[in-house]
Structure formats: structure tokens, C-alpha cells
Amino acid sequence: MIRCLAIDDEPLALQQIVAYIGKVPFLELAAQCQSAIEARRFLEQNVVDAIFCDINMPDLNGMDFVKSLTVPPLIVFTTAYAEYAVEGFKVNAVDYLLKPFGMQDFQRAALRLKERLEAKAEKAEPAHTTDTSAADHTSHHAPAEDDTIFLKTEYRIVKVSISDIRYVEAMSEYLKVYLENEPKPIVTLLSMKKIEEHLPDYFMRIHRSYIINLKKIQEVNKNRVIMDSDTNLPVGDMYKEAFQKYLDTKFLGK
């Protein structure tokens, strides 16, 4: 499923986008916002794959909002003004919907989102023949005596204690590294494979997009790993067997 955020200051236009999202099987509405400022607050605590964003909005217009995002999701702009089209594609928008648009135009944009995400996924996972991270989580090569790594984020290089990492999330070519007692993750240009090589045995990849610190798990509920009251992460099909083997080694029950 492609998690979507819908943004439009006009209630009827927002309602239409939400309705269209509900009609596309591979789209899932994460939230709807009536301003870019409201959307920014939502994105500080949540991750989405795509944003359907109106351009002409008060206080902060959609174009400036997208430009302000450190790691923007895929973007589909919606607007009543055709002159924004060229500028929209300058920020690498996946599509541009000129109001009033119908379901056919929306489906075209949705399919482009799907194609773009699938292409990124293939690029991120060049080979599935021997996925050692799924088969055996003990394949990490981090030196046991060193509990630190350095990550570049924006214009800084930050020292991170590995034991403080709660989980890592992949977003296209970027990673979000979530730390203990830190409200915001570190966003860094890095691959999952590269960071895996520097994580010790108590980290495990449970999904194409997630590596977790096994020591930070609070609960496992079906195919979801609950890290805290606000965070539950999916276990991908490729990684279920390895994760279940880990649970079996720790499970004290019948």
C-alpha cells in the first residue's frame, strides 16, 4: 500500500482527493490536512510515501512547503492554475493535476506513483537471491568493542551510540535513524546495506524498509513489532522466518 497525505485548503477539493484515494486499491490515506503548516506537523511524527498537495494555499503555499522538506516523499501537485506546471516539475513532482480533474486523471497520477515507488524498490534491492540479512541476523560485522558510528545529516557529522538506535527506516536513498530519547530521527544519505554492515547482532532487518534494535522491542502482535505506544512496524514476508526463529530462541512458553 502507498501511504498518502492529502493537503488542500478548500474543504470540497480535499474531500474529492480523499474520495479518489479511497477508490484506488493500492492507495491508503494516512491523513488529510487543510494547510501546509498542519501537514508539516503531521510529517514530524509520521512517514508517508506520497503527498497530493495543492499549490495555492494561504500562509505557506504547496510549492514552498515541498521545497522545505528535508526528504520529501513523492509529490503530486493539484492546482487550478496551469502556470504552476513547469515549476511543479522543477521540484521533481511525479504528476500535476489541473483542477477540476476527474477520476481518470487521478488514476493516471496514482499509477505513476506506483511505478516510481516500484522502480525505487528495485534499485534499493538489487538482488534477492541470497538475502543474508533475512536468513541470518548474525551476519553483521560491527566490531564488538566500538559502540559508535558517525552519520552525516544536512551539514553536520553526528556521533551516534549504536545502543541508542531504536530502529532504522529506509526512505528512497535516505535513511531515518530513530534514537532513544530523541523526538526527531537523524536523516542521512545512506543505504540499508551499508548501515547493516556496521550494526551488531542485536539488530535485525524485519522489512525492506526497517531494521530494528531487538533490545528495544516492547511487544510482537501478529506481523507487527511494537517499539512503543506510537510505533508499530510491519514484518515483511521475506523476513518472517528469520524473525520467528529469533522469537523462538527467546520465547518461554508452550
PDB file of C-alpha atoms in Angstrom:
ATOM      1  CA  MET A   1       0.000   0.000   0.000  1.00  0.00           C
ATOM      2  CA  ILE A   2       1.101   3.555  -0.748  1.00  0.00           C
ATOM      3  CA  ARG A   3       0.504   5.764   2.293  1.00  0.00           C
ATOM      4  CA  CYS A   4      -0.766   9.167   1.145  1.00  0.00           C
ATOM      5  CA  LEU A   5      -1.163  12.587   2.697  1.00  0.00           C
ATOM      6  CA  ALA A   6      -3.798  14.860   1.128  1.00  0.00           C
ATOM      7  CA  ILE A   7      -3.384  18.652   1.505  1.00  0.00           C
ATOM      8  CA  ASP A   8      -5.822  21.318   0.294  1.00  0.00           C
ATOM      9  CA  ASP A   9      -7.210  24.424   1.998  1.00  0.00           C
ATOM     10  CA  GLU A  10     -10.530  24.051   0.152  1.00  0.00           C
ATOM     11  CA  PRO A  11     -12.738  21.536   2.025  1.00  0.00           C
ATOM     12  CA  LEU A  12     -14.570  20.299  -1.097  1.00  0.00           C
ATOM     13  CA  ALA A  13     -11.338  19.823  -3.050  1.00  0.00           C
ATOM     14  CA  LEU A  14      -9.807  17.971  -0.099  1.00  0.00           C
ATOM     15  CA  GLN A  15     -12.904  15.805   0.190  1.00  0.00           C
ATOM     16  CA  GLN A  16     -12.614  14.910  -3.502  1.00  0.00           C
ATOM     17  CA  ILE A  17      -8.967  13.849  -3.203  1.00  0.00           C
ATOM     18  CA  VAL A  18      -9.761  11.747  -0.130  1.00  0.00           C
ATOM     19  CA  ALA A  19     -12.619  10.069  -2.013  1.00  0.00           C
ATOM     20  CA  TYR A  20     -10.411   9.328  -5.006  1.00  0.00           C
ATOM     21  CA  ILE A  21      -7.686   7.842  -2.766  1.00  0.00           C
ATOM     22  CA  GLY A  22     -10.316   5.536  -1.275  1.00  0.00           C
ATOM     23  CA  LYS A  23     -11.209   4.257  -4.755  1.00  0.00           C
ATOM     24  CA  VAL A  24      -7.658   3.211  -5.702  1.00  0.00           C
ATOM     25  CA  PRO A  25      -6.845  -0.243  -4.212  1.00  0.00           C
ATOM     26  CA  PHE A  26      -3.127   0.377  -3.712  1.00  0.00           C
ATOM     27  CA  LEU A  27      -3.522   3.798  -2.048  1.00  0.00           C
ATOM     28  CA  GLU A  28      -4.062   4.308   1.681  1.00  0.00           C
ATOM     29  CA  LEU A  29      -4.994   7.640   3.270  1.00  0.00           C
ATOM     30  CA  ALA A  30      -2.614   8.419   6.142  1.00  0.00           C
ATOM     31  CA  ALA A  31      -4.092  11.860   6.890  1.00  0.00           C
ATOM     32  CA  GLN A  32      -5.800  14.891   5.379  1.00  0.00           C
ATOM     33  CA  CYS A  33      -4.720  18.459   6.159  1.00  0.00           C
ATOM     34  CA  GLN A  34      -6.151  21.864   5.302  1.00  0.00           C
ATOM     35  CA  SER A  35      -2.813  23.699   5.391  1.00  0.00           C
ATOM     36  CA  ALA A  36       0.849  23.073   4.730  1.00  0.00           C
ATOM     37  CA  ILE A  37       1.632  24.030   8.328  1.00  0.00           C
ATOM     38  CA  GLU A  38      -0.740  21.342   9.617  1.00  0.00           C
ATOM     39  CA  ALA A  39       0.856  18.866   7.182  1.00  0.00           C
ATOM     40  CA  ARG A  40       4.346  19.748   8.393  1.00  0.00           C
ATOM     41  CA  ARG A  41       3.342  18.986  11.986  1.00  0.00           C
ATOM     42  CA  PHE A  42       1.946  15.625  10.860  1.00  0.00           C
ATOM     43  CA  LEU A  43       5.128  14.721   8.968  1.00  0.00           C
ATOM     44  CA  GLU A  44       7.276  15.462  12.007  1.00  0.00           C
ATOM     45  CA  GLN A  45       5.749  12.393  13.662  1.00  0.00           C
ATOM     46  CA  ASN A  46       4.681  10.257  10.700  1.00  0.00           C
ATOM     47  CA  VAL A  47       6.018   8.894   7.422  1.00  0.00           C
ATOM     48  CA  VAL A  48       4.139   8.792   4.126  1.00  0.00           C
ATOM     49  CA  ASP A  49       5.068   7.548   0.671  1.00  0.00           C
ATOM     50  CA  ALA A  50       3.294  10.256  -1.310  1.00  0.00           C
ATOM     51  CA  ILE A  51       1.631  13.651  -0.963  1.00  0.00           C
ATOM     52  CA  PHE A  52      -1.241  15.061  -3.007  1.00  0.00           C
ATOM     53  CA  CYS A  53      -0.642  18.756  -2.437  1.00  0.00           C
ATOM     54  CA  ASP A  54      -2.487  21.882  -3.551  1.00  0.00           C
ATOM     55  CA  ILE A  55      -0.158  24.725  -4.548  1.00  0.00           C
ATOM     56  CA  ASN A  56      -2.255  27.829  -3.885  1.00  0.00           C
ATOM     57  CA  MET A  57      -2.682  27.898  -0.097  1.00  0.00           C
ATOM     58  CA  PRO A  58      -2.520  30.735   2.442  1.00  0.00           C
ATOM     59  CA  ASP A  59       0.423  31.220   4.848  1.00  0.00           C
ATOM     60  CA  LEU A  60       2.632  28.600   3.139  1.00  0.00           C
ATOM     61  CA  ASN A  61       1.984  27.525  -0.439  1.00  0.00           C
ATOM     62  CA  GLY A  62       2.401  23.942  -1.534  1.00  0.00           C
ATOM     63  CA  MET A  63       5.487  24.576  -3.663  1.00  0.00           C
ATOM     64  CA  ASP A  64       7.436  26.227  -0.834  1.00  0.00           C
ATOM     65  CA  PHE A  65       6.225  23.561   1.596  1.00  0.00           C
ATOM     66  CA  VAL A  66       7.612  20.739  -0.569  1.00  0.00           C
ATOM     67  CA  LYS A  67      10.900  22.591  -1.080  1.00  0.00           C
ATOM     68  CA  SER A  68      11.248  22.918   2.704  1.00  0.00           C
ATOM     69  CA  LEU A  69      11.092  19.162   3.329  1.00  0.00           C
ATOM     70  CA  THR A  70      14.474  17.555   4.026  1.00  0.00           C
ATOM     71  CA  VAL A  71      13.455  14.255   2.467  1.00  0.00           C
ATOM     72  CA  PRO A  72      10.251  14.857   0.506  1.00  0.00           C
ATOM     73  CA  PRO A  73       8.033  11.876  -0.353  1.00  0.00           C
ATOM     74  CA  LEU A  74       6.743  11.522  -3.908  1.00  0.00           C
ATOM     75  CA  ILE A  75       4.656  14.566  -4.841  1.00  0.00           C
ATOM     76  CA  VAL A  76       1.554  15.067  -6.964  1.00  0.00           C
ATOM     77  CA  PHE A  77       0.593  18.735  -7.183  1.00  0.00           C
ATOM     78  CA  THR A  78      -3.018  19.840  -7.605  1.00  0.00           C
ATOM     79  CA  THR A  79      -3.965  23.386  -8.608  1.00  0.00           C
ATOM     80  CA  ALA A  80      -6.371  25.454 -10.680  1.00  0.00           C
ATOM     81  CA  TYR A  81      -3.515  27.445 -12.219  1.00  0.00           C
ATOM     82  CA  ALA A  82      -1.777  25.927 -15.256  1.00  0.00           C
ATOM     83  CA  GLU A  83       1.216  28.277 -14.976  1.00  0.00           C
ATOM     84  CA  TYR A  84       2.483  26.270 -11.978  1.00  0.00           C
ATOM     85  CA  ALA A  85       3.008  23.123 -14.051  1.00  0.00           C
ATOM     86  CA  VAL A  86       6.571  23.851 -15.158  1.00  0.00           C
ATOM     87  CA  GLU A  87       7.602  24.934 -11.657  1.00  0.00           C
ATOM     88  CA  GLY A  88       5.984  21.780 -10.279  1.00  0.00           C
ATOM     89  CA  PHE A  89       8.149  19.537 -12.403  1.00  0.00           C
ATOM     90  CA  LYS A  90      11.243  21.511 -11.386  1.00  0.00           C
ATOM     91  CA  VAL A  91      10.855  20.042  -7.898  1.00  0.00           C
ATOM     92  CA  ASN A  92      10.602  16.579  -9.447  1.00  0.00           C
ATOM     93  CA  ALA A  93       6.865  16.154  -8.961  1.00  0.00           C
ATOM     94  CA  VAL A  94       5.553  12.801 -10.165  1.00  0.00           C
ATOM     95  CA  ASP A  95       2.493  14.407 -11.719  1.00  0.00           C
ATOM     96  CA  TYR A  96       0.479  17.594 -11.894  1.00  0.00           C
ATOM     97  CA  LEU A  97      -3.322  17.601 -11.740  1.00  0.00           C
ATOM     98  CA  LEU A  98      -5.070  20.661 -13.112  1.00  0.00           C
ATOM     99  CA  LYS A  99      -8.364  21.394 -11.350  1.00  0.00           C
ATOM    100  CA  PRO A 100     -11.060  20.389 -11.990  1.00  0.00           C
ATOM    101  CA  PHE A 101      -9.743  16.875 -12.588  1.00  0.00           C
ATOM    102  CA  GLY A 102     -11.660  13.603 -12.705  1.00  0.00           C
ATOM    103  CA  MET A 103     -11.062  10.045 -11.552  1.00  0.00           C
ATOM    104  CA  GLN A 104      -9.304   9.122 -14.790  1.00  0.00           C
ATOM    105  CA  ASP A 105      -6.672  11.834 -14.326  1.00  0.00           C
ATOM    106  CA  PHE A 106      -6.278  10.872 -10.668  1.00  0.00           C
ATOM    107  CA  GLN A 107      -5.769   7.196 -11.561  1.00  0.00           C
ATOM    108  CA  ARG A 108      -3.070   8.203 -14.035  1.00  0.00           C
ATOM    109  CA  ALA A 109      -1.231  10.054 -11.266  1.00  0.00           C
ATOM    110  CA  ALA A 110      -1.702   7.114  -8.869  1.00  0.00           C
ATOM    111  CA  LEU A 111      -0.215   4.681 -11.388  1.00  0.00           C
ATOM    112  CA  ARG A 112       2.776   6.967 -11.874  1.00  0.00           C
ATOM    113  CA  LEU A 113       3.308   6.981  -8.112  1.00  0.00           C
ATOM    114  CA  LYS A 114       3.167   3.192  -8.072  1.00  0.00           C
ATOM    115  CA  GLU A 115       5.634   2.875 -10.952  1.00  0.00           C
ATOM    116  CA  ARG A 116       8.050   5.334  -9.333  1.00  0.00           C
ATOM    117  CA  LEU A 117       7.965   3.525  -5.973  1.00  0.00           C
ATOM    118  CA  GLU A 118       8.431   0.116  -7.606  1.00  0.00           C
ATOM    119  CA  ALA A 119      11.417   1.422  -9.552  1.00  0.00           C
ATOM    120  CA  LYS A 120      12.958   2.782  -6.338  1.00  0.00           C
ATOM    121  CA  ALA A 121      12.365  -0.522  -4.565  1.00  0.00           C
ATOM    122  CA  GLU A 122      14.111  -2.451  -7.344  1.00  0.00           C
ATOM    123  CA  LYS A 123      17.046  -0.062  -7.185  1.00  0.00           C
ATOM    124  CA  ALA A 124      17.275  -0.421  -3.398  1.00  0.00           C
ATOM    125  CA  GLU A 125      17.157  -4.239  -3.563  1.00  0.00           C
ATOM    126  CA  PRO A 126      19.414  -5.199  -6.496  1.00  0.00           C
ATOM    127  CA  ALA A 127      19.457  -8.888  -5.659  1.00  0.00           C
ATOM    128  CA  HIS A 128      17.140 -11.221  -3.742  1.00  0.00           C
ATOM    129  CA  THR A 129      18.969 -14.432  -4.413  1.00  0.00           C
ATOM    130  CA  THR A 130      20.931 -14.513  -1.177  1.00  0.00           C
ATOM    131  CA  ASP A 131      19.393 -12.167   1.326  1.00  0.00           C
ATOM    132  CA  THR A 132      21.644 -12.923   4.268  1.00  0.00           C
ATOM    133  CA  SER A 133      20.011 -10.226   6.395  1.00  0.00           C
ATOM    134  CA  ALA A 134      16.738 -12.128   6.286  1.00  0.00           C
ATOM    135  CA  ALA A 135      18.207 -15.587   6.594  1.00  0.00           C
ATOM    136  CA  ASP A 136      20.589 -14.902   9.448  1.00  0.00           C
ATOM    137  CA  HIS A 137      20.645 -11.785  11.560  1.00  0.00           C
ATOM    138  CA  THR A 138      24.051 -12.732  12.952  1.00  0.00           C
ATOM    139  CA  SER A 139      25.757 -11.717   9.721  1.00  0.00           C
ATOM    140  CA  HIS A 140      26.638  -8.183  10.878  1.00  0.00           C
ATOM    141  CA  HIS A 141      30.301  -7.239  11.022  1.00  0.00           C
ATOM    142  CA  ALA A 142      30.374  -4.442  13.564  1.00  0.00           C
ATOM    143  CA  PRO A 143      33.357  -4.561  15.929  1.00  0.00           C
ATOM    144  CA  ALA A 144      32.088  -5.517  19.378  1.00  0.00           C
ATOM    145  CA  GLU A 145      34.382  -3.071  21.182  1.00  0.00           C
ATOM    146  CA  ASP A 146      33.091   0.003  19.359  1.00  0.00           C
ATOM    147  CA  ASP A 147      29.594   1.274  20.148  1.00  0.00           C
ATOM    148  CA  THR A 148      29.709   4.402  17.970  1.00  0.00           C
ATOM    149  CA  ILE A 149      29.186   5.399  14.372  1.00  0.00           C
ATOM    150  CA  PHE A 150      29.197   8.773  12.635  1.00  0.00           C
ATOM    151  CA  LEU A 151      26.337   9.904  10.397  1.00  0.00           C
ATOM    152  CA  LYS A 152      26.206  12.891   8.083  1.00  0.00           C
ATOM    153  CA  THR A 153      22.976  14.835   8.355  1.00  0.00           C
ATOM    154  CA  GLU A 154      22.485  18.059   6.428  1.00  0.00           C
ATOM    155  CA  TYR A 155      25.757  19.953   7.060  1.00  0.00           C
ATOM    156  CA  ARG A 156      26.801  18.171  10.241  1.00  0.00           C
ATOM    157  CA  ILE A 157      28.516  14.922  11.123  1.00  0.00           C
ATOM    158  CA  VAL A 158      26.875  13.427  14.206  1.00  0.00           C
ATOM    159  CA  LYS A 159      28.302  10.836  16.577  1.00  0.00           C
ATOM    160  CA  VAL A 160      25.743   8.147  17.421  1.00  0.00           C
ATOM    161  CA  SER A 161      25.852   5.435  20.073  1.00  0.00           C
ATOM    162  CA  ILE A 162      24.713   2.240  18.365  1.00  0.00           C
ATOM    163  CA  SER A 163      22.973   1.028  21.521  1.00  0.00           C
ATOM    164  CA  ASP A 164      20.797   4.176  21.431  1.00  0.00           C
ATOM    165  CA  ILE A 165      19.412   3.335  17.987  1.00  0.00           C
ATOM    166  CA  ARG A 166      15.817   2.126  18.278  1.00  0.00           C
ATOM    167  CA  TYR A 167      15.193   1.414  14.609  1.00  0.00           C
ATOM    168  CA  VAL A 168      16.208   2.483  11.121  1.00  0.00           C
ATOM    169  CA  GLU A 169      13.770   3.323   8.338  1.00  0.00           C
ATOM    170  CA  ALA A 170      14.596   3.456   4.622  1.00  0.00           C
ATOM    171  CA  MET A 171      13.117   6.251   2.519  1.00  0.00           C
ATOM    172  CA  SER A 172      14.295   6.030  -1.070  1.00  0.00           C
ATOM    173  CA  GLU A 173      18.069   6.671  -0.959  1.00  0.00           C
ATOM    174  CA  TYR A 174      17.869   8.147   2.544  1.00  0.00           C
ATOM    175  CA  LEU A 175      17.648   6.587   5.999  1.00  0.00           C
ATOM    176  CA  LYS A 176      15.857   7.793   9.096  1.00  0.00           C
ATOM    177  CA  VAL A 177      17.701   6.714  12.248  1.00  0.00           C
ATOM    178  CA  TYR A 178      15.483   6.861  15.348  1.00  0.00           C
ATOM    179  CA  LEU A 179      17.314   7.250  18.654  1.00  0.00           C
ATOM    180  CA  GLU A 180      16.396   6.743  22.294  1.00  0.00           C
ATOM    181  CA  ASN A 181      15.142   9.953  23.952  1.00  0.00           C
ATOM    182  CA  GLU A 182      15.318  11.943  20.702  1.00  0.00           C
ATOM    183  CA  PRO A 183      11.998  13.252  19.303  1.00  0.00           C
ATOM    184  CA  LYS A 184      13.239  13.534  15.714  1.00  0.00           C
ATOM    185  CA  PRO A 185      15.227  10.999  13.694  1.00  0.00           C
ATOM    186  CA  ILE A 186      18.554  11.635  12.038  1.00  0.00           C
ATOM    187  CA  VAL A 187      18.082  11.777   8.264  1.00  0.00           C
ATOM    188  CA  THR A 188      21.153  10.654   6.351  1.00  0.00           C
ATOM    189  CA  LEU A 189      22.046   9.744   2.773  1.00  0.00           C
ATOM    190  CA  LEU A 190      22.930   6.066   3.219  1.00  0.00           C
ATOM    191  CA  SER A 191      21.836   2.599   2.109  1.00  0.00           C
ATOM    192  CA  MET A 192      20.351  -0.093   4.328  1.00  0.00           C
ATOM    193  CA  LYS A 193      23.133  -2.466   3.298  1.00  0.00           C
ATOM    194  CA  LYS A 194      25.816  -0.023   4.412  1.00  0.00           C
ATOM    195  CA  ILE A 195      24.375   0.606   7.859  1.00  0.00           C
ATOM    196  CA  GLU A 196      23.675  -3.117   8.360  1.00  0.00           C
ATOM    197  CA  GLU A 197      27.383  -3.803   7.968  1.00  0.00           C
ATOM    198  CA  HIS A 198      28.074  -1.597  10.995  1.00  0.00           C
ATOM    199  CA  LEU A 199      25.334  -2.839  13.304  1.00  0.00           C
ATOM    200  CA  PRO A 200      25.899  -5.632  15.851  1.00  0.00           C
ATOM    201  CA  ASP A 201      23.971  -8.881  16.272  1.00  0.00           C
ATOM    202  CA  TYR A 202      21.144  -7.411  18.329  1.00  0.00           C
ATOM    203  CA  PHE A 203      19.867  -5.572  15.242  1.00  0.00           C
ATOM    204  CA  MET A 204      17.675  -7.342  12.704  1.00  0.00           C
ATOM    205  CA  ARG A 205      16.077  -6.408   9.428  1.00  0.00           C
ATOM    206  CA  ILE A 206      12.361  -7.195   9.610  1.00  0.00           C
ATOM    207  CA  HIS A 207      11.215  -5.468   6.439  1.00  0.00           C
ATOM    208  CA  ARG A 208      12.623  -3.997   3.257  1.00  0.00           C
ATOM    209  CA  SER A 209      12.268  -0.602   4.946  1.00  0.00           C
ATOM    210  CA  TYR A 210      13.060  -1.371   8.607  1.00  0.00           C
ATOM    211  CA  ILE A 211      15.947  -2.539  10.784  1.00  0.00           C
ATOM    212  CA  ILE A 212      15.149  -2.755  14.490  1.00  0.00           C
ATOM    213  CA  ASN A 213      17.102  -2.954  17.713  1.00  0.00           C
ATOM    214  CA  LEU A 214      15.858  -6.261  19.159  1.00  0.00           C
ATOM    215  CA  LYS A 215      16.523  -4.995  22.676  1.00  0.00           C
ATOM    216  CA  LYS A 216      14.007  -2.181  22.195  1.00  0.00           C
ATOM    217  CA  ILE A 217      11.016  -4.374  21.268  1.00  0.00           C
ATOM    218  CA  GLN A 218       8.082  -3.930  23.640  1.00  0.00           C
ATOM    219  CA  GLU A 219       5.634  -6.349  22.056  1.00  0.00           C
ATOM    220  CA  VAL A 220       5.009  -8.509  18.994  1.00  0.00           C
ATOM    221  CA  ASN A 221       1.431  -8.617  17.753  1.00  0.00           C
ATOM    222  CA  LYS A 222       0.871 -10.887  14.768  1.00  0.00           C
ATOM    223  CA  ASN A 223       3.003  -9.402  11.997  1.00  0.00           C
ATOM    224  CA  ARG A 224       3.648  -6.098  13.763  1.00  0.00           C
ATOM    225  CA  VAL A 225       6.550  -5.237  16.034  1.00  0.00           C
ATOM    226  CA  ILE A 226       5.600  -2.662  18.665  1.00  0.00           C
ATOM    227  CA  MET A 227       8.527  -0.462  19.673  1.00  0.00           C
ATOM    228  CA  ASP A 228       6.456   1.942  21.791  1.00  0.00           C
ATOM    229  CA  SER A 229       2.899   3.233  22.097  1.00  0.00           C
ATOM    230  CA  ASP A 230       3.282   5.321  18.933  1.00  0.00           C
ATOM    231  CA  THR A 231       5.389   2.993  16.797  1.00  0.00           C
ATOM    232  CA  ASN A 232       4.462  -0.391  15.378  1.00  0.00           C
ATOM    233  CA  LEU A 233       6.385  -1.735  12.399  1.00  0.00           C
ATOM    234  CA  PRO A 234       5.440  -4.420   9.861  1.00  0.00           C
ATOM    235  CA  VAL A 235       7.347  -7.670   9.395  1.00  0.00           C
ATOM    236  CA  GLY A 236       7.870  -8.286   5.677  1.00  0.00           C
ATOM    237  CA  ASP A 237       7.226 -11.676   4.103  1.00  0.00           C
ATOM    238  CA  MET A 238      10.925 -12.148   3.255  1.00  0.00           C
ATOM    239  CA  TYR A 239      11.906 -11.632   6.888  1.00  0.00           C
ATOM    240  CA  LYS A 240       9.183 -13.504   8.799  1.00  0.00           C
ATOM    241  CA  GLU A 241      11.041 -16.802   9.071  1.00  0.00           C
ATOM    242  CA  ALA A 242      14.252 -15.300  10.434  1.00  0.00           C
ATOM    243  CA  PHE A 243      12.346 -13.108  12.888  1.00  0.00           C
ATOM    244  CA  GLN A 244      10.260 -16.054  14.096  1.00  0.00           C
ATOM    245  CA  LYS A 245      13.450 -18.069  14.668  1.00  0.00           C
ATOM    246  CA  TYR A 246      14.744 -15.244  16.844  1.00  0.00           C
ATOM    247  CA  LEU A 247      11.479 -15.144  18.820  1.00  0.00           C
ATOM    248  CA  ASP A 248      11.611 -18.914  19.294  1.00  0.00           C
ATOM    249  CA  THR A 249      15.011 -18.636  20.968  1.00  0.00           C
ATOM    250  CA  LYS A 250      13.582 -16.131  23.488  1.00  0.00           C
ATOM    251  CA  PHE A 251      10.080 -17.491  23.990  1.00  0.00           C
ATOM    252  CA  LEU A 252       9.363 -19.033  27.396  1.00  0.00           C
ATOM    253  CA  GLY A 253       6.030 -20.726  26.985  1.00  0.00           C
ATOM    254  CA  LYS A 254       4.132 -23.571  25.400  1.00  0.00           C
TER     255      LYS A 254
END
